PDB file of C-alpha atoms in Angstrom:
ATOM      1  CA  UNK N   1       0.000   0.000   0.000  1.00 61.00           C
ATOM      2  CA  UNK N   2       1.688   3.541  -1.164  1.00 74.00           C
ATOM      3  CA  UNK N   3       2.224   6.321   0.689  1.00 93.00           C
ATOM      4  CA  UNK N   4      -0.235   9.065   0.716  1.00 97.00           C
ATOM      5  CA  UNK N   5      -1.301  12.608   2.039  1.00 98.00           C
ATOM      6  CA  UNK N   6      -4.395  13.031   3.909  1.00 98.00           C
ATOM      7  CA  UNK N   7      -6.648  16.548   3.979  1.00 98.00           C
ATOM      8  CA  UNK N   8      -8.354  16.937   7.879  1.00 98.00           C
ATOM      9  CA  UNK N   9     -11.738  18.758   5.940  1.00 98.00           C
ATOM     10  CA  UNK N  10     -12.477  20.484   9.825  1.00 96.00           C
ATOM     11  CA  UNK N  11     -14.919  22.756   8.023  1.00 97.00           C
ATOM     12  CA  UNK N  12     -17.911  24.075  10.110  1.00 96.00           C
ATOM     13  CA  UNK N  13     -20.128  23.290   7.636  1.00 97.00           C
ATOM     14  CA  UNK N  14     -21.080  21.518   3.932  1.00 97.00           C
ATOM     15  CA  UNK N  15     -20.441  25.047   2.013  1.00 97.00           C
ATOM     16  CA  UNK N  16     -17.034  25.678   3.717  1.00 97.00           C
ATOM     17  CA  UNK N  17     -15.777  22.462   2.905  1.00 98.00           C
ATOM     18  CA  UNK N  18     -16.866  22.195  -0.657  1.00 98.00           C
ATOM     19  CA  UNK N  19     -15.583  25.814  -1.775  1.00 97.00           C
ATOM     20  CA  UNK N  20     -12.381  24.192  -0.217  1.00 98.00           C
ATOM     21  CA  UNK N  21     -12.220  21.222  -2.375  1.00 98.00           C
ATOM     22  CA  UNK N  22     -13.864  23.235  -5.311  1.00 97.00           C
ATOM     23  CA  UNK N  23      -9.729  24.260  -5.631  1.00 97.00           C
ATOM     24  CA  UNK N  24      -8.894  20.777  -6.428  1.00 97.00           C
ATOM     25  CA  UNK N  25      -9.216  21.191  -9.991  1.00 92.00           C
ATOM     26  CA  UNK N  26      -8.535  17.965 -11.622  1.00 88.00           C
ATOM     27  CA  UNK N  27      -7.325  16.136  -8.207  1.00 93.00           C
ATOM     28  CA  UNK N  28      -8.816  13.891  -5.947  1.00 96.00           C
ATOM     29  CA  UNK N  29      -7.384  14.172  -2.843  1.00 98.00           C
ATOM     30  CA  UNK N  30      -7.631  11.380   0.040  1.00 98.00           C
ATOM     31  CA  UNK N  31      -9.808  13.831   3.057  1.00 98.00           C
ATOM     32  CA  UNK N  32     -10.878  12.871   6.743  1.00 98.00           C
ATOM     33  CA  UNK N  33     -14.088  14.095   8.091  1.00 98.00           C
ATOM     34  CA  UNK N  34     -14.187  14.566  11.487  1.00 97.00           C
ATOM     35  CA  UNK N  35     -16.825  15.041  14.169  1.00 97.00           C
ATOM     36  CA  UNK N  36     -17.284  18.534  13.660  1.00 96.00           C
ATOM     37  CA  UNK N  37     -18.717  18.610   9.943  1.00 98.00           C
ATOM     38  CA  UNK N  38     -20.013  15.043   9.799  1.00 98.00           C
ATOM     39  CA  UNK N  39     -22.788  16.622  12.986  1.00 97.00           C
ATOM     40  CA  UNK N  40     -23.531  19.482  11.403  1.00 97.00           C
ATOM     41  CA  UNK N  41     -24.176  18.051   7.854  1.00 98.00           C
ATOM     42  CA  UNK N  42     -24.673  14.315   8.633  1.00 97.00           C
ATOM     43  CA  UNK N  43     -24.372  11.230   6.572  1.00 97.00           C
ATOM     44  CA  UNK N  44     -25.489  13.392   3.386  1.00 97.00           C
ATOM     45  CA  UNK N  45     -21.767  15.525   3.512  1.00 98.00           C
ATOM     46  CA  UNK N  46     -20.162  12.487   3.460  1.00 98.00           C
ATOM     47  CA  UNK N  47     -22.066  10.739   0.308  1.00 98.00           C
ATOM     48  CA  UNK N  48     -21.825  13.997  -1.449  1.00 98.00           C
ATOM     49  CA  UNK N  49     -17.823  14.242  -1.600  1.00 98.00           C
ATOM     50  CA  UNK N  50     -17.539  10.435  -2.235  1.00 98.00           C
ATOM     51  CA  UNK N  51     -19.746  11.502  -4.920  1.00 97.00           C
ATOM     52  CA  UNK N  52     -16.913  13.428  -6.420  1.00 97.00           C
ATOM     53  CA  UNK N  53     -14.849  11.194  -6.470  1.00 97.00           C
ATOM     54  CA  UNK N  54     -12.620  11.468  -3.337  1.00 98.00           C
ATOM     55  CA  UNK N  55     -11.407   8.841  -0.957  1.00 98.00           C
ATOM     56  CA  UNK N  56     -12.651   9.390   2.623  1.00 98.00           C
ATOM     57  CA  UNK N  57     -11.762   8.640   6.179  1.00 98.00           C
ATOM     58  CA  UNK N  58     -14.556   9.237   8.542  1.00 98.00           C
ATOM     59  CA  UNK N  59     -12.725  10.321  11.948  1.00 98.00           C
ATOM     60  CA  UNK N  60     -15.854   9.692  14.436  1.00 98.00           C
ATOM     61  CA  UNK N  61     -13.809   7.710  17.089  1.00 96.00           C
ATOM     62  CA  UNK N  62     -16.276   5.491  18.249  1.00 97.00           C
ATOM     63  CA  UNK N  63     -16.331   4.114  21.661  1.00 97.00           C
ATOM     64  CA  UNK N  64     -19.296   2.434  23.269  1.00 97.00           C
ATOM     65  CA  UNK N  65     -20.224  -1.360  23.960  1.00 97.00           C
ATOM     66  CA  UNK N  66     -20.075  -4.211  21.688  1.00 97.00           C
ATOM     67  CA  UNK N  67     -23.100  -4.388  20.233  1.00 98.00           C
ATOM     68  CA  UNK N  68     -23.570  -0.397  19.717  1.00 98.00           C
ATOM     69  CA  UNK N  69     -20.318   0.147  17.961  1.00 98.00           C
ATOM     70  CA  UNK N  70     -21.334  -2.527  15.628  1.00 98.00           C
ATOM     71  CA  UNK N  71     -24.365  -1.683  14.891  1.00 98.00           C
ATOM     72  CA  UNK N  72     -22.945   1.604  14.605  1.00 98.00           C
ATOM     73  CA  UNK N  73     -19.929   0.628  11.853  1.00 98.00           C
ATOM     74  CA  UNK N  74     -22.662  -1.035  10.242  1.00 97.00           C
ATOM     75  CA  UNK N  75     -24.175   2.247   9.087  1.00 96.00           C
ATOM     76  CA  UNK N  76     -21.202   3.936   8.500  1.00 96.00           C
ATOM     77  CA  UNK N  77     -20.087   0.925   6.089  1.00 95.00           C
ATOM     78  CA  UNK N  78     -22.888   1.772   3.503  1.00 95.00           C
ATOM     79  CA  UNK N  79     -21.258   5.101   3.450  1.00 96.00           C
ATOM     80  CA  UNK N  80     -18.603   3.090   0.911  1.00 94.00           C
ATOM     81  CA  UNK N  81     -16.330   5.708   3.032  1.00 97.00           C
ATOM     82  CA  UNK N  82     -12.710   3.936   2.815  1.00 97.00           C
ATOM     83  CA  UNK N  83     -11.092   4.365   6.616  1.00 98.00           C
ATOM     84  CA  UNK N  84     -12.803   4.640   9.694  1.00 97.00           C
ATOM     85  CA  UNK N  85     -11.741   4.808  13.609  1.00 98.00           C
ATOM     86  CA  UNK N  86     -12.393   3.763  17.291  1.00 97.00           C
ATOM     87  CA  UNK N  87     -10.674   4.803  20.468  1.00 95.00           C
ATOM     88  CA  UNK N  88      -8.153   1.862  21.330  1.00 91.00           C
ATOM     89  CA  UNK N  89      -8.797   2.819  24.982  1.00 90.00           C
ATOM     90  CA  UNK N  90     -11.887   0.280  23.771  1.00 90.00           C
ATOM     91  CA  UNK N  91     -11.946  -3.396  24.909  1.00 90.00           C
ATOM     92  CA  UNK N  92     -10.807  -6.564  22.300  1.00 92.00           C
ATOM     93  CA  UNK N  93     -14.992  -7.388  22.220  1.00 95.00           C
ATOM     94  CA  UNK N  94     -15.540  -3.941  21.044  1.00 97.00           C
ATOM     95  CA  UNK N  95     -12.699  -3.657  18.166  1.00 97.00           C
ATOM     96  CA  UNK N  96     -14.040  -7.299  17.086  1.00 96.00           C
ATOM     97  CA  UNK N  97     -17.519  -6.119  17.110  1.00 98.00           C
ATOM     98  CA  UNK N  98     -16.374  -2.902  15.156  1.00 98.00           C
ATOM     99  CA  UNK N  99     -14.866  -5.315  12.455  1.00 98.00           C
ATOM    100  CA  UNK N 100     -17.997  -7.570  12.001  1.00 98.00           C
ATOM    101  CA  UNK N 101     -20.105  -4.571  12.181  1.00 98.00           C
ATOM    102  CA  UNK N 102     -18.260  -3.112   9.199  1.00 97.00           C
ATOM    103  CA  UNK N 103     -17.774  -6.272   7.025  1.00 97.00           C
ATOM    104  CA  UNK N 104     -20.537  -6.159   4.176  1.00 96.00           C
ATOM    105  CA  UNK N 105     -22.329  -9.626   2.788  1.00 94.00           C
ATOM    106  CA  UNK N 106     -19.463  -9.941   0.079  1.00 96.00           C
ATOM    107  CA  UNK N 107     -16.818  -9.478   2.985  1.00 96.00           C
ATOM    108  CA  UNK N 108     -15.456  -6.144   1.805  1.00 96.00           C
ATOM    109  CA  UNK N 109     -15.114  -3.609   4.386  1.00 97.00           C
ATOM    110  CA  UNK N 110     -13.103   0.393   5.097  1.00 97.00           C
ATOM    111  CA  UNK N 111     -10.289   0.130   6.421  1.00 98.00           C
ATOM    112  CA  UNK N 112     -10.259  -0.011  10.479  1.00 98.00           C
ATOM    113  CA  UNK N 113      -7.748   1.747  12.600  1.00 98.00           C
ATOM    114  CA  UNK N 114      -7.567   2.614  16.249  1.00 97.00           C
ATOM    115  CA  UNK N 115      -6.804   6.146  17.983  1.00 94.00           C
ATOM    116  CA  UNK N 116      -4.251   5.673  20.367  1.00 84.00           C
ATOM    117  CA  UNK N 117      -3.312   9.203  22.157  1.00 65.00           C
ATOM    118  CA  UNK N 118      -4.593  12.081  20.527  1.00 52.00           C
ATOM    119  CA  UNK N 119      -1.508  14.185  19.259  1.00 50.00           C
ATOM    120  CA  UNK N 120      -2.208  17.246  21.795  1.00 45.00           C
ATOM    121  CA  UNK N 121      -1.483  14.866  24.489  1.00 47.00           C
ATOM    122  CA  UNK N 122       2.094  15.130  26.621  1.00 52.00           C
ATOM    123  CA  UNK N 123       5.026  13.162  25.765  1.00 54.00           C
ATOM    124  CA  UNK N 124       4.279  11.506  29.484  1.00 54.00           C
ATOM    125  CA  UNK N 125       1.148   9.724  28.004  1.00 53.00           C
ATOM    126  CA  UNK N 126       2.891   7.908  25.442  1.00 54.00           C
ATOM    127  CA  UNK N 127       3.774   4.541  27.292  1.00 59.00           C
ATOM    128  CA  UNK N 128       0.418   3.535  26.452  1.00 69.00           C
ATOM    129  CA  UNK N 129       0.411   3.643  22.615  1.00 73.00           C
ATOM    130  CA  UNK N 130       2.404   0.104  21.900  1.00 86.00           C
ATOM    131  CA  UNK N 131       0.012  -1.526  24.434  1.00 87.00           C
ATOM    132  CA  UNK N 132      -2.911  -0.289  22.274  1.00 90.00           C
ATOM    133  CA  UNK N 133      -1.265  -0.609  18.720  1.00 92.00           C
ATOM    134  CA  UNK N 134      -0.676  -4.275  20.398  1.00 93.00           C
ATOM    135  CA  UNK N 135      -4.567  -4.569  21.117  1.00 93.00           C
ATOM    136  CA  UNK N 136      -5.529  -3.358  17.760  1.00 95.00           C
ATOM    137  CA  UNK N 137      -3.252  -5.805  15.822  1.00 96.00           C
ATOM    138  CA  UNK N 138      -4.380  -8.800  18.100  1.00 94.00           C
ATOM    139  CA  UNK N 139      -7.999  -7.733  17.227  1.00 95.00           C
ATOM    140  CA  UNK N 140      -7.681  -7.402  13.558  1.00 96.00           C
ATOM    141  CA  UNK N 141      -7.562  -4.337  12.859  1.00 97.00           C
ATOM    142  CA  UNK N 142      -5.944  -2.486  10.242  1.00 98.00           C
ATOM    143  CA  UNK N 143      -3.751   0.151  12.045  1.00 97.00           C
ATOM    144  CA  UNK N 144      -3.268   2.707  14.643  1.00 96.00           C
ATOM    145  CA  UNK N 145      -3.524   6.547  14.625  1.00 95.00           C
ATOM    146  CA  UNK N 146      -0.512   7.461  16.334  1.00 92.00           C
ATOM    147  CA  UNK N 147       2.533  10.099  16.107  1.00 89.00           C
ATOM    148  CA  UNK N 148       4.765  10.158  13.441  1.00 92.00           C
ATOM    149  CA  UNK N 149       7.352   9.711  16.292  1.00 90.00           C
ATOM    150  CA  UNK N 150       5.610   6.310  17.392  1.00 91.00           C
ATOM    151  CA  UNK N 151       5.455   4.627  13.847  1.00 93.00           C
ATOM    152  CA  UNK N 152       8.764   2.947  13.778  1.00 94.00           C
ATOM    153  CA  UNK N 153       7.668   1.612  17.075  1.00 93.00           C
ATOM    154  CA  UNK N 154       4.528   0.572  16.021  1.00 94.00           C
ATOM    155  CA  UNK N 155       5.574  -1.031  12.892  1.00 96.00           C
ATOM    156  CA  UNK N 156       7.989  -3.358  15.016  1.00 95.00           C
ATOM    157  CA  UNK N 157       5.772  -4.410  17.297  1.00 94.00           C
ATOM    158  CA  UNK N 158       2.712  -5.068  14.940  1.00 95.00           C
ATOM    159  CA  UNK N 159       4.380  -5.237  11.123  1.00 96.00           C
ATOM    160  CA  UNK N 160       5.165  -3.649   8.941  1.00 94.00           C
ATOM    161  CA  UNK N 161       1.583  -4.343   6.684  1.00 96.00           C
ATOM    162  CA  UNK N 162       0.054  -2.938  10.434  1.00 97.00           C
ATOM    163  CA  UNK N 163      -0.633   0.687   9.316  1.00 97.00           C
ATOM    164  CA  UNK N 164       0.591   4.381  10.995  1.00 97.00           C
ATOM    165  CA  UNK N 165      -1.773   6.970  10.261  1.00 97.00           C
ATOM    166  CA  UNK N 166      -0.073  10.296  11.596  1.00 95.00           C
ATOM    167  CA  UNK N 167      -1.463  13.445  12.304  1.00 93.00           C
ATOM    168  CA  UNK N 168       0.416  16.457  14.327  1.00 89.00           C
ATOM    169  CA  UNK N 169       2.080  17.590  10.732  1.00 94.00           C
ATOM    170  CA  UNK N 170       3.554  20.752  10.228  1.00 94.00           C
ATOM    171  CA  UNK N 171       6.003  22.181   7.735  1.00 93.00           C
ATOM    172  CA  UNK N 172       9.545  23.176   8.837  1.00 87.00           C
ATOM    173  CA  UNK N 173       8.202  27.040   8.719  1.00 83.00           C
ATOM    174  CA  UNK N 174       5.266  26.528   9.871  1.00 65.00           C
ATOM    175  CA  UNK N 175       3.546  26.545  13.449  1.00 62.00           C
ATOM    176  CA  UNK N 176       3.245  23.727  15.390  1.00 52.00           C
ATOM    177  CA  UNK N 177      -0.398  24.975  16.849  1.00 54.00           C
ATOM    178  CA  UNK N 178      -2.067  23.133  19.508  1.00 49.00           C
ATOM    179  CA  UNK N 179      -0.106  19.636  18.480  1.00 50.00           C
ATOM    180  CA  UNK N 180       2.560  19.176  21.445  1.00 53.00           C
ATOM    181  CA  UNK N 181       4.044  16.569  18.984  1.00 64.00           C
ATOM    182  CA  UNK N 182       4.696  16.978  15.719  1.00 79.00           C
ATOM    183  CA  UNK N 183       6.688  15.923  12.685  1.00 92.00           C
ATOM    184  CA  UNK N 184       7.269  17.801   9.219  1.00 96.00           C
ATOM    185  CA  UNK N 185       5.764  15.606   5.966  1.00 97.00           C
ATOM    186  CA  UNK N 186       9.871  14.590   4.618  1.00 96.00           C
ATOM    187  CA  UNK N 187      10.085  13.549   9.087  1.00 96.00           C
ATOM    188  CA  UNK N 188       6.834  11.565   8.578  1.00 97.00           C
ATOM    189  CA  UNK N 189       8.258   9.529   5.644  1.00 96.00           C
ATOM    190  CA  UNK N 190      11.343   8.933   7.157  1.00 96.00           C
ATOM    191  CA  UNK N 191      10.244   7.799  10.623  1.00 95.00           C
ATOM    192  CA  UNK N 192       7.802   5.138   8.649  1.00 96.00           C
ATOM    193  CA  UNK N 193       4.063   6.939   8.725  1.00 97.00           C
ATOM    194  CA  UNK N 194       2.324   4.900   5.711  1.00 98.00           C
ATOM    195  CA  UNK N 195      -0.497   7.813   5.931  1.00 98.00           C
ATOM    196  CA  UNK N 196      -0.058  11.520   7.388  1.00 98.00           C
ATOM    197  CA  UNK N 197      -2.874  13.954   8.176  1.00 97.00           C
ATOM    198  CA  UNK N 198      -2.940  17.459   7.557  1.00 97.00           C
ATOM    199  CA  UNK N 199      -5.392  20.063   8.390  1.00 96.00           C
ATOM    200  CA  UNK N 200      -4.291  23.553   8.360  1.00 95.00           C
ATOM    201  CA  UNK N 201      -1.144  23.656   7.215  1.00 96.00           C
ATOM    202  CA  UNK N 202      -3.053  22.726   4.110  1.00 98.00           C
ATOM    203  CA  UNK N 203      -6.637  24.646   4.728  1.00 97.00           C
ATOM    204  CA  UNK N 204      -5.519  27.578   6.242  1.00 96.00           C
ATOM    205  CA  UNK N 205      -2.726  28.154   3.576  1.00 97.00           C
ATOM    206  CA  UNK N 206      -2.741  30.950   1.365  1.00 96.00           C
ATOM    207  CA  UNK N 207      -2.549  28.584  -2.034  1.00 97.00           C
ATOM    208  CA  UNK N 208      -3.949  25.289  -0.086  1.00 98.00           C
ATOM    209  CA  UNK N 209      -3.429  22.821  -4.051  1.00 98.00           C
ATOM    210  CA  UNK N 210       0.191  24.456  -3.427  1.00 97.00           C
ATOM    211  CA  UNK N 211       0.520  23.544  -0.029  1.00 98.00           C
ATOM    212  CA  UNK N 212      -0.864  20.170  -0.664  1.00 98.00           C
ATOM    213  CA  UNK N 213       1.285  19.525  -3.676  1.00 97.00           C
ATOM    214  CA  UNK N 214       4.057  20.668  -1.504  1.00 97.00           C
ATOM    215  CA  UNK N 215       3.126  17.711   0.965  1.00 97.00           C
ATOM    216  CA  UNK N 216       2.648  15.245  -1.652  1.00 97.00           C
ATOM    217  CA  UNK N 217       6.431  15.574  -2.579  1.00 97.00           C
ATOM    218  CA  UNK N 218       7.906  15.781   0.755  1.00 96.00           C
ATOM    219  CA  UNK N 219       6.022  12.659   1.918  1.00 97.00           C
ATOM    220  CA  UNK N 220       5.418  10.743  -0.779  1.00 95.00           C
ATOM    221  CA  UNK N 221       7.965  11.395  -3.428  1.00 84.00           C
TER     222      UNK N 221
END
């Protein structure tokens, strides 16, 4: 599975978000949509931009018992989105659940990956991510959400195939924001992320195709 650049869409609302993307002319680039849009525009956001032709990650972070997380997955599934998320912090009988929640009749499902530590969270709380990546792996899942600083880590405990999905990007002249951990896109690649995230060093960027592009060659090549 290539490398590949991921746009965090953490738009207020369906108009923001598609003026955004309206500046992709020609490109199709992989976005996340997080809890913020996807509850102020519902499913309907989410079918639109798959309409045109984007991959998606839906970033909802679900964590609840068994049997409402898959019932919950189950819906999100028909959204043909391509990567969704739990919170690790979740038991093994919840991750499984998640799994056969999101597995359609002909056995296809999104990719599944667990949130470890959020990336505003203090070097201190880190011990806990290999224990959870660990977790994740034993319960078939996909891959972890984790800092680009973790993914080496993570990929020798769990595989390389096990997947790193790393926010807390930011270029080298950029600012770091509210990420207390953080990693520039030619970092990312080097330390091993197989996916990074970026929000507003992309969105919030004068010339965001420019800024993307620029992330696209730093990261993936």
């Amino acid at each position: 599975m290539g490398k590949d650049v991921i746009i965090a869409c953490d738009f207020a609302d369906k108009k923001a978000c598609l003026n955004f993307l309206d500046k992709f002319e020609g490109k199709k680039p992989f976005v996340k949509i997080g809890m913020e849009l996807f509850y102020a525009e519902g499913p309907e956001i989410v079918r639109e931009i798959k309409a045109r032709g984007h991959k998606i990650f839906l970033d909802l972070k679900l964590h609840d018992i068994p049997n409402t997380v898959k019932k919950s997955m189950a819906v999100l599934s028909r959204l043909d989105v391509d990567m969704c998320n739990l919170h690790a912090a979740g038991t093994a009988a919840m991750m499984t659940a998640a799994i056969e929640g999101l597995t359609r009749a002909d056995g296809t499902r999104p990719l599944l990956i667990a949130v470890t530590q959020l990336t505003s969270t203090s070097e201190e709380a880190m011990h806990k991510d290999m224990h959870y990546a660990k977790n994740a792996k034993c319960a078939g899942l996909d891959g972890v959400v984790c800092s680009p600083l973790e993914a080496a880590a993570v990929h020798n405990a769990c595989g390389e195939g096990f997947l790193t999905v790393t926010p807390g990007i930011r270029f080298a002249d950029g600012d770091k924001g509210d990420q207390s951990r953080v990693t520039t896109p030619a970092k990312a690649k080097e330390l091993g992320s197989d996916y990074i995230v970026v929000g507003r060093p992309i969105t919030a960027a004068a010339d965001p195709v420019e800024a993307y592009e620029r992330c696209v060659r730093e990261f993936v090549g």
